[in-house]
Short mmCIF file of C-alpha atoms in Angstrom, two decimals:
data_model
loop_
_atom_site.label_atom_id
_atom_site.label_comp_id
_atom_site.label_asym_id
_atom_site.label_seq_id
_atom_site.Cartn_x
_atom_site.Cartn_y
_atom_site.Cartn_z
CA MET A 1 0.00 0.00 0.00
CA ASN A 2 1.23 3.53 -0.80
CA ARG A 3 2.39 5.06 2.49
CA ASP A 4 0.69 8.40 1.91
CA ARG A 5 -2.62 6.82 0.97
CA GLY A 6 -2.34 4.67 4.05
CA LEU A 7 -1.76 7.69 6.24
CA ARG A 8 -4.96 9.27 4.99
CA ARG A 9 -6.89 6.30 6.24
CA GLY A 10 -8.01 6.53 9.84
CA GLY A 11 -6.19 3.41 11.03
CA THR A 12 -2.70 4.66 10.15
CA ARG A 13 -3.42 8.13 11.48
CA ARG A 14 -4.67 6.73 14.78
CA ARG A 15 -1.64 4.44 14.95
CA LEU A 16 0.72 7.39 14.60
CA ASP A 17 -1.31 9.35 17.13
CA GLY A 18 -0.92 6.47 19.57
CA LEU A 19 2.84 6.05 19.13
CA PRO A 20 4.63 7.30 22.25
CA GLY A 21 6.37 10.56 21.43
CA TYR A 22 5.12 10.87 17.85
CA PRO A 23 2.90 13.95 18.38
CA ALA A 24 5.86 15.70 20.03
CA PHE A 25 8.11 14.58 17.17
CA ALA A 26 5.63 16.03 14.67
CA ARG A 27 5.90 19.44 16.30
CA VAL A 28 9.69 19.36 16.43
CA ALA A 29 9.86 18.29 12.78
CA LEU A 30 7.64 21.16 11.67
CA GLU A 31 9.53 23.66 13.81
CA GLN A 32 12.81 22.54 12.25
CA ALA A 33 11.27 22.79 8.77
CA GLU A 34 10.08 26.33 9.49
CA ALA A 35 13.53 27.26 10.81
CA ARG A 36 15.16 25.91 7.62
CA VAL A 37 12.78 27.89 5.42
CA ALA A 38 13.44 31.02 7.47
CA ALA A 39 17.19 30.51 7.01
CA ILE A 40 16.66 30.19 3.27
CA GLN A 41 14.68 33.42 3.22
CA THR A 42 17.43 35.31 5.08
CA GLY A 43 20.21 33.88 2.92
CA GLU A 44 21.80 31.86 5.71
CA ILE A 45 21.17 28.79 3.57
CA PRO A 46 21.88 29.30 -0.17
CA TYR A 47 18.70 29.25 -2.21
CA GLN A 48 18.06 26.48 -4.72
CA ALA A 49 14.66 26.18 -6.36
CA ASP A 50 12.65 23.21 -5.10
CA LYS A 51 15.61 21.88 -3.10
CA ALA A 52 14.63 22.90 0.43
CA PHE A 53 13.43 19.38 1.29
CA ASP A 54 14.07 15.99 -0.27
CA TYR A 55 11.42 13.39 -1.05
CA TRP A 56 11.47 11.63 2.32
CA GLU A 57 11.59 14.86 4.31
CA THR A 58 8.52 16.07 2.44
CA ARG A 59 6.64 12.85 3.19
CA THR A 60 7.63 12.98 6.85
CA LEU A 61 6.48 16.57 7.16
CA GLY A 62 3.23 15.67 5.42
CA ARG A 63 2.55 13.06 8.09
CA ALA A 64 3.39 15.57 10.81
CA VAL A 65 0.99 18.16 9.40
CA ARG A 66 -1.80 15.62 8.99
CA LEU A 67 -1.49 14.47 12.57
CA ALA A 68 -1.36 18.02 13.93
CA LEU A 69 -4.40 19.03 11.87
CA TYR A 70 -6.27 15.91 12.95
CA ARG A 71 -5.50 16.69 16.60
CA ASP A 72 -6.29 20.38 15.99
CA GLU A 73 -3.12 21.31 17.84
CA PRO A 74 -3.23 24.90 19.19
CA TRP A 75 0.43 25.51 18.29
CA LEU A 76 -0.05 24.63 14.61
CA PRO A 77 -1.80 27.67 13.01
CA ALA A 78 0.97 30.24 13.56
CA LEU A 79 3.75 27.77 12.75
CA LEU A 80 2.02 26.49 9.61
CA ASP A 81 1.35 30.04 8.44
CA ARG A 82 5.04 30.93 8.69
CA LEU A 83 6.09 27.69 7.00
CA LEU A 84 3.68 28.13 4.09
CA ARG A 85 4.56 31.77 3.51
CA GLY A 86 8.25 30.93 3.53
CA VAL A 87 8.01 27.90 1.28
CA ALA A 88 5.78 29.61 -1.32
CA VAL A 89 8.15 32.29 -2.62
CA ALA A 90 11.85 32.59 -3.48
CA PRO A 91 14.00 34.93 -1.37
CA THR A 92 15.08 36.50 -4.66
CA GLN A 93 12.87 37.90 -7.42
CA ALA A 94 12.85 34.50 -9.12
CA LYS A 95 9.48 33.02 -10.04
CA THR A 96 10.41 29.78 -8.30
CA LEU A 97 9.93 28.66 -4.70
CA PRO A 98 11.86 26.68 -2.09
CA SER A 99 9.65 23.59 -2.37
CA GLN A 100 6.61 23.04 -4.54
CA ALA A 101 6.49 19.48 -3.24
CA LEU A 102 6.07 20.53 0.40
CA LEU A 103 3.56 23.24 -0.47
CA PHE A 104 1.31 20.75 -2.26
CA GLU A 105 1.90 18.07 0.37
CA ILE A 106 0.62 20.47 3.03
CA ALA A 107 -2.34 21.35 0.81
CA ARG A 108 -3.22 17.65 0.54
CA ALA A 109 -2.93 17.35 4.33
CA VAL A 110 -5.32 20.29 4.74
CA GLU A 111 -7.72 18.58 2.36
CA ASP A 112 -7.68 15.53 4.63
CA HIS A 113 -8.13 17.48 7.89
CA PRO A 114 -9.08 21.10 7.11
CA THR A 115 -9.19 23.94 9.60
CA PRO A 116 -10.17 27.56 8.86
CA GLU A 117 -6.70 28.77 9.86
CA ALA A 118 -4.90 26.29 7.59
CA ILE A 119 -7.09 27.22 4.62
CA SER A 120 -6.45 30.93 5.24
CA SER A 121 -2.71 30.27 5.36
CA LEU A 122 -2.88 28.37 2.08
CA ARG A 123 -4.71 31.31 0.50
CA ALA A 124 -2.01 33.67 1.78
CA ALA A 125 0.63 31.42 0.23
CA ARG A 126 -1.29 31.46 -3.04
CA ARG A 127 -1.24 35.26 -3.06
CA THR A 128 2.45 35.36 -2.19
CA THR A 129 3.91 32.98 -4.75
CA ARG A 130 5.27 34.30 -8.04
CA HIS A 131 5.18 30.92 -9.78
CA ALA A 132 2.62 31.00 -12.58
CA GLY A 133 1.41 27.43 -12.21
CA VAL A 134 1.12 27.16 -8.42
CA PRO A 135 -2.03 29.31 -7.98
CA LYS A 136 -3.85 27.30 -10.63
CA GLN A 137 -3.00 24.04 -8.90
CA LEU A 138 -3.99 25.40 -5.49
CA ASP A 139 -7.29 26.68 -6.89
CA ARG A 140 -8.12 23.16 -8.03
CA MET A 141 -7.26 21.86 -4.58
CA PHE A 142 -9.40 24.52 -2.84
CA LYS A 143 -12.43 23.10 -4.61
CA ARG A 144 -11.90 19.91 -2.61
CA VAL A 145 -10.58 21.49 0.59
CA GLU A 146 -13.53 23.78 1.30
CA PRO A 147 -16.24 21.08 1.03
CA ALA A 148 -14.13 18.90 3.32
CA LEU A 149 -14.38 21.58 6.00
CA ALA A 150 -18.12 20.94 6.17
CA GLU A 151 -17.28 17.56 7.66
CA ARG A 152 -15.60 19.27 10.61
CA LEU A 153 -18.22 21.76 11.73
CA GLU A 154 -16.94 21.81 15.29
CA VAL A 155 -13.69 23.19 13.85
CA ALA A 156 -15.24 25.27 11.08
CA PHE A 157 -17.26 27.38 13.53
CA ARG A 158 -14.22 28.37 15.54
CA LEU A 159 -14.73 32.08 14.93
CA PRO A 160 -15.02 35.11 17.22
CA ASP A 161 -18.58 35.44 18.47
CA GLY A 162 -18.74 39.22 18.75
CA ARG A 163 -17.34 39.39 22.26
CA VAL A 164 -13.69 39.85 21.30
CA ARG A 165 -12.61 43.03 23.06
CA GLN A 166 -9.16 44.43 23.88
CA ALA A 167 -8.61 47.46 26.08
CA PHE A 168 -6.00 50.17 25.41
CA GLY A 169 -6.29 52.48 28.39
CA GLU A 170 -9.45 54.54 27.93
CA HIS A 171 -10.04 53.03 24.48
CA ALA A 172 -11.07 49.56 23.37
CA ALA A 173 -10.92 47.54 20.15
CA VAL A 174 -13.85 45.26 19.36
CA ILE A 175 -14.06 42.58 16.69
CA SER A 176 -17.67 41.86 15.73
CA ILE A 177 -19.20 39.45 13.22
CA ASP A 178 -22.73 40.82 13.30
CA GLY A 179 -22.81 40.69 9.52
CA ALA A 180 -19.38 41.16 7.99
CA ALA A 181 -16.39 40.95 10.32
CA GLU A 182 -15.50 44.42 11.55
CA LEU A 183 -12.89 46.01 13.78
CA SER A 184 -14.25 49.02 15.62
CA TRP A 185 -12.75 51.40 18.17
CA TRP A 186 -14.56 52.74 21.20
CA HIS A 187 -14.12 55.36 23.90
CA GLY A 188 -16.52 54.30 26.60
CA ASP A 189 -19.90 53.87 24.92
CA ARG A 190 -18.97 56.06 21.95
CA LYS A 191 -17.90 54.41 18.70
CA LEU A 192 -14.99 56.19 17.03
CA ARG A 193 -14.50 56.73 13.32
CA SER A 194 -10.90 55.54 13.27
CA VAL A 195 -8.04 54.23 15.38
CA PRO A 196 -7.32 56.64 18.26
CA ALA A 197 -4.10 58.55 17.64
CA ALA A 198 -2.68 57.55 21.03
CA VAL A 199 -3.32 53.85 20.37
CA LYS A 200 -1.81 54.07 16.89
CA ARG A 201 1.27 55.79 18.29
CA GLU A 202 1.81 53.65 21.39
CA HIS A 203 0.59 50.23 20.14
CA PRO A 204 1.31 50.01 16.39
CA GLU A 205 2.04 46.26 16.45
CA GLU A 206 -1.20 45.49 18.30
CA VAL A 207 -3.20 47.57 15.82
CA LYS A 208 -1.57 45.68 12.96
CA ARG A 209 -2.29 42.34 14.64
CA LEU A 210 -5.96 43.21 15.16
CA ARG A 211 -6.36 44.26 11.53
CA GLU A 212 -4.79 40.99 10.39
CA GLN A 213 -7.11 39.08 12.69
CA VAL A 214 -10.16 40.73 11.12
CA LYS A 215 -8.89 39.81 7.65
CA LEU A 216 -8.43 36.24 8.84
CA VAL A 217 -11.98 36.14 10.21
CA GLN A 218 -13.33 37.50 6.92
CA GLN A 219 -11.48 34.77 5.03
CA GLN A 220 -12.78 32.16 7.46
CA GLN A 221 -16.35 33.39 7.03
CA THR A 222 -16.02 33.03 3.27
CA THR A 223 -14.49 29.58 3.63
CA LEU A 224 -17.20 28.47 6.04
CA ALA A 225 -19.97 29.68 3.73
CA ARG A 226 -18.43 27.81 0.79
CA ALA A 227 -18.04 24.69 2.89
CA LEU A 228 -21.65 24.73 4.02
CA GLU A 229 -22.89 25.44 0.50
CA ALA A 230 -21.04 22.32 -0.61
CA SER A 231 -23.23 20.33 1.83
CA TYR A 232 -22.53 18.07 4.78
CA THR A 233 -22.22 14.46 3.66
CA ALA A 234 -20.82 12.57 6.64
CA GLU A 235 -22.61 9.47 7.93
CA GLU A 236 -22.87 10.91 11.45
CA ALA A 237 -25.32 13.73 12.10
CA PRO A 238 -23.65 17.15 12.30
CA PRO A 239 -23.58 18.85 15.73
CA TYR A 240 -26.32 21.36 14.95
CA ARG A 241 -27.32 21.93 18.54
CA GLN A 242 -23.73 22.68 19.48
CA LEU A 243 -23.87 25.57 17.04
CA GLU A 244 -26.97 27.22 18.51
CA GLY A 245 -26.28 30.76 19.61
CA HIS A 246 -23.40 31.30 17.20
CA PRO A 247 -23.98 34.50 15.15
CA ILE A 248 -23.27 32.77 11.86
CA ALA A 249 -25.39 29.72 12.66
CA GLU A 250 -28.36 31.91 13.55
CA ARG A 251 -28.38 33.33 10.03
CA LEU A 252 -28.41 29.94 8.32
CA ILE A 253 -31.24 27.62 7.36
CA TRP A 254 -30.25 23.97 7.58
CA GLU A 255 -31.81 21.32 5.39
CA PHE A 256 -30.92 17.67 5.88
CA GLU A 257 -32.25 14.38 4.67
CA VAL A 258 -33.91 12.27 7.35
CA SER A 259 -34.45 9.22 5.16
CA PRO A 260 -35.26 8.49 1.51
CA VAL A 261 -38.89 7.99 2.52
CA CYS A 262 -39.35 10.90 4.89
CA GLY A 263 -37.67 13.41 2.65
CA ALA A 264 -35.93 16.45 4.13
CA ALA A 265 -36.23 18.40 7.33
CA SER A 266 -34.90 21.84 8.17
CA TRP A 267 -33.57 23.66 11.15
CA GLY A 268 -32.86 27.38 11.28
#
């Protein structure tokens, strides 16, 4: 049996998950991969197109990503985002990249066990790359990745619920998803038109981080909508009741087949 196909099957994935030390090894392997890509980007390691990782390293990292995505590891999103951004573009102006093989291997792993954060990172990599053929290939893969997210609704709905608030002295930043995701600034009960000058001056990195978070949420909303439009096809019933009260869920009408005889039922 092909090793990669075997890994995609639940038995092999669960076996790796159960191996003593393997989840920790997966994290170390991905951290080392990210460090190598960072060194390539800074010139510490001479750049060679598609030579950042050999065949077996790519396969090993693919297994590590799959396991981390399957376990929904909290450390993975930021690390995977850095790895994908670094592997998708040459440190020079060349239209090549450090490793097409690893980029597509990660994309296949995300197809197997998608998360909103991983899909957003793949989209960022797609925008970053200068290789003409890579975006086309990723676009074809997105058509499979987004429907797969509908099979993981408990992960797909991991979005801010409108109560994300960060204080900056007398001011506060609020991320809301009542409709489109929005970052707003407040002074007490008064909504401001823009970022307060004092906050912009004293906390520029935090302002940048909040803006990036809103963009991420917007991307996740789009991904979630596409996933749900593609339909939920798993044998087990989706956790509808777990989603009650979520702003996005409240604006959806669910239709699901009860049985071939009974037809369809809906829940909104």
